[in-house]
Coordinates of C-alpha atoms in Angstrom, one line a residue:
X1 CA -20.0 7.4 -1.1
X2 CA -21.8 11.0 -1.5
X3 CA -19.5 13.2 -4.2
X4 CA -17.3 10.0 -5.1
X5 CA -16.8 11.5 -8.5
X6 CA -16.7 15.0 -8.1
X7 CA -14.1 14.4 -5.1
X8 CA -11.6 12.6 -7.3
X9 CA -11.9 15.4 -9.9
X10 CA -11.1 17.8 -6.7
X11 CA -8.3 15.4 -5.3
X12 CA -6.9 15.1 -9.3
X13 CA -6.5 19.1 -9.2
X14 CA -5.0 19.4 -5.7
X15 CA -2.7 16.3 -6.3
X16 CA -1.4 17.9 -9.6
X17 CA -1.0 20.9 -7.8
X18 CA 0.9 19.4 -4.5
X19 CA 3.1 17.7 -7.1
X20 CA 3.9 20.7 -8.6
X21 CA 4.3 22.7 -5.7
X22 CA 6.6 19.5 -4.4
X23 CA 3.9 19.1 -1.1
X24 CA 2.5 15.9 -1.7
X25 CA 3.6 14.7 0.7
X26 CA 2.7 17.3 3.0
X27 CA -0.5 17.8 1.6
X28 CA -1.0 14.0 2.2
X29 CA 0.1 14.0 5.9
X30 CA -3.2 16.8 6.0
X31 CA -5.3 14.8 4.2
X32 CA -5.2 11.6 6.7
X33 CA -5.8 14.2 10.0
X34 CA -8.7 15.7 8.2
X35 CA -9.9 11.8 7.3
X36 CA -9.7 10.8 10.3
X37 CA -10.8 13.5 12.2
X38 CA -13.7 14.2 10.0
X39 CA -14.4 10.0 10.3
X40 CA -14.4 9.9 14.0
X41 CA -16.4 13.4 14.7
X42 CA -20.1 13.1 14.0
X43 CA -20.8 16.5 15.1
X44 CA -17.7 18.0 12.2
X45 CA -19.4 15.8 9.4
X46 CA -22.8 17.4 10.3
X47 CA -21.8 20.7 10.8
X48 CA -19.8 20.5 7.5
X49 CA -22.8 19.1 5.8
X50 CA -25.1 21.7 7.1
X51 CA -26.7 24.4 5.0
X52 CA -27.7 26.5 8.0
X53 CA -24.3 27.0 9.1
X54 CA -23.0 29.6 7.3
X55 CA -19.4 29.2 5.1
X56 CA -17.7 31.7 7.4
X57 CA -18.2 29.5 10.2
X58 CA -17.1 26.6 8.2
X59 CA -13.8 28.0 7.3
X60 CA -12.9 29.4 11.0
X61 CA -13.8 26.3 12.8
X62 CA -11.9 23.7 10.2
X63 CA -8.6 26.6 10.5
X64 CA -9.1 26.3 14.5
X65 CA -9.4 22.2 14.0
X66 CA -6.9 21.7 11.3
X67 CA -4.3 24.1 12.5
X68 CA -0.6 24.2 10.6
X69 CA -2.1 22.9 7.8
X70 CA -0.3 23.6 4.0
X71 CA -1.0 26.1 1.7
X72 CA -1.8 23.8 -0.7
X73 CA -4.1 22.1 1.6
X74 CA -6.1 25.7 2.7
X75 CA -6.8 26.4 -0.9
X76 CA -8.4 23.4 -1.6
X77 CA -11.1 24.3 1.6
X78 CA -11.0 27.9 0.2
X79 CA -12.2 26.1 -3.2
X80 CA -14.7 23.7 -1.4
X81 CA -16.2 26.8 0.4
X82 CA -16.2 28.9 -2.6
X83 CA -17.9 26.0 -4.6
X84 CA -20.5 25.1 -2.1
X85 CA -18.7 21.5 -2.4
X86 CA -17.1 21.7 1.5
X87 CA -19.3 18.9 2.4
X88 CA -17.1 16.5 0.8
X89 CA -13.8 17.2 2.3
X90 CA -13.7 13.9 4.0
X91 CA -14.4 12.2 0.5
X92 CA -12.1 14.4 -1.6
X93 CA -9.2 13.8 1.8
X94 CA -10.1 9.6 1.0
X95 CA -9.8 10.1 -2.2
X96 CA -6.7 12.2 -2.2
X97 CA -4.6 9.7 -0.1
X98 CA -5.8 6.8 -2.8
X99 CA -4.3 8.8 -6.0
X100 CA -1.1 9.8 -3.2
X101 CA -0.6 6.1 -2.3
X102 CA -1.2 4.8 -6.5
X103 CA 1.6 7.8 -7.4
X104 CA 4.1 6.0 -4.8
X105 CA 3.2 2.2 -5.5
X106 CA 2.0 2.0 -2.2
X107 CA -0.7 -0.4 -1.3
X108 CA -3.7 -0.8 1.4
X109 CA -3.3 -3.8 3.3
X110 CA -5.8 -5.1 5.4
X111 CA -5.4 -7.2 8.1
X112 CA -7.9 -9.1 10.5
X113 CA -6.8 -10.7 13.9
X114 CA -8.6 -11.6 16.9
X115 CA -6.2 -9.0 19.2
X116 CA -4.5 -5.5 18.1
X117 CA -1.3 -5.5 16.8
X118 CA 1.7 -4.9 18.0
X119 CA 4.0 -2.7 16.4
X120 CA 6.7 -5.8 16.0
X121 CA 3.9 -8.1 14.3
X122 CA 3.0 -5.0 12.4
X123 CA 6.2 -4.8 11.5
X124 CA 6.5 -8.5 10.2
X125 CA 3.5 -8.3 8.4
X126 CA 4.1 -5.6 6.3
X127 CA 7.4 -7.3 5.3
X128 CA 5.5 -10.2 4.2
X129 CA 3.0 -7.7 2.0
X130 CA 6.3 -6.6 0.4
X131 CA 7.3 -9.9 0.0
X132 CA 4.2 -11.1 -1.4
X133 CA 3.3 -8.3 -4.4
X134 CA 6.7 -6.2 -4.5
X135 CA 5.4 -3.0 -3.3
X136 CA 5.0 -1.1 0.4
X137 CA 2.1 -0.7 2.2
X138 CA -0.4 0.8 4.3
X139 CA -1.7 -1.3 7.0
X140 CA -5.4 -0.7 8.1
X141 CA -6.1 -3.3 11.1
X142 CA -9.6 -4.5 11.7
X143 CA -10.3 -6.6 15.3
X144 CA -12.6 -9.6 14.7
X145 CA -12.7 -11.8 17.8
X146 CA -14.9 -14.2 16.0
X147 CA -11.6 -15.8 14.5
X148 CA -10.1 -17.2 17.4
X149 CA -6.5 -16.3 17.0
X150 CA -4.2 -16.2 13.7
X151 CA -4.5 -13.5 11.4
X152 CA -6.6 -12.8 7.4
X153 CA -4.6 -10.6 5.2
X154 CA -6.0 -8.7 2.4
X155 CA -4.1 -6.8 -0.2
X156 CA -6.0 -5.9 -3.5
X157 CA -7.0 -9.4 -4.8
X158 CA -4.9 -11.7 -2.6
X159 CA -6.1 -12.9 0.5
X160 CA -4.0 -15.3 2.9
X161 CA -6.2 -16.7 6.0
X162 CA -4.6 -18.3 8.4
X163 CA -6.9 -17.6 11.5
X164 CA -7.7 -20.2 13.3
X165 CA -11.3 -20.5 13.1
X166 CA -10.5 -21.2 9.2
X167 CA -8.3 -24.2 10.3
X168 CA -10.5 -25.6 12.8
X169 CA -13.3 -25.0 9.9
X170 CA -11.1 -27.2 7.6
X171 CA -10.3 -29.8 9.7
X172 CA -14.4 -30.3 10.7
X173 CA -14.8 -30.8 7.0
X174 CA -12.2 -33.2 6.8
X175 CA -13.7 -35.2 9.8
X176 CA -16.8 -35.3 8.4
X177 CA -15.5 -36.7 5.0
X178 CA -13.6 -39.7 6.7
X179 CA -16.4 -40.4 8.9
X180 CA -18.7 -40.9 6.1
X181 CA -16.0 -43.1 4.1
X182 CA -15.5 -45.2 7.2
X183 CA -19.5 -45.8 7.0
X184 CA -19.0 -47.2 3.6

């Protein structure tokens, strides 16, 4: 990621200064609309990232996007502007909403089925994430049709398949193995 380590010294600063401001969370509820929004628009990301277009510009068009956005929040674009770093807001938002969710013991799940989810199965599964490691969650969901049905669960280093092309996968192997004993 461009500006990985200069955006976690800038979402350090504006964490410390949420925290003492008592916005985090606030500031954290920003940080995923500009994420997302600045994710899903390729035209924001280039105009942010473009040196033609001038900081003015910048700052009027992210106030008109982003409106009702903290004070906290406007003073870290004011910074980014000032610093000729406002080409990594998305990178300083990611990285702000990683230090947010490590201050609350909150985890990123990921989860792979072959449908969306639900919000009962969603629901269900990040009980079981609670279960599993003791801490809540964040639940990203990623579609992947290629495994038939079931579901893969990521969180951290722990992984727990149990999609059905893994099972079907498993019982091939063990088809094969008592075919060639059988032979024997």
């Amino acid at each position: 990621m461009r500006g990985t380590r200069a955006a976690q010294r800038y979402a350090k600063a504006i964490l410390s200064l949420a925290k003492d401001k008592n916005s985090a969370e606030a500031v954290n509820e920003d940080m995923i609309s500009i994420s997302k929004t600045v994710k899903n628009s390729r035209d924001l990301e280039n105009m942010l990232t473009s040196p033609v277009v001038k900081n003015s510009i910048k700052k009027s068009a992210l106030l008109e996007i982003f409106k009702g956005l903290n004070a906290v929040t406007k003073g870290a674009m004011d910074i980014l502007l000032e610093n000729g770093r406002i080409n990594i807001l998305h990178t300083v938002a990611s990285q702000y909403i990683i230090l947010f969710n490590d201050m609350n013991n909150v985890r990123q799940a990921v989860v792979t089925t072959a449908v969306p989810l639900d919000k009962e199965l969603e629901a269900v599964i990040l009980a079981k994430v609670k279960e599993l490691t003791g801490s809540e969650a964040s639940l990203k969901s990623i579609i992947d049709e290629s495994i038939i049905g079931g579901f893969v669960l990521r969180v951290g280093d722990l992984q727990y398949d149990a999609s059905i092309s893994r099972n079907l996968t498993r019982l091939k192997r063990e088809l094969k193995d008592n075919t060639y004993v059988s032979k024997i």
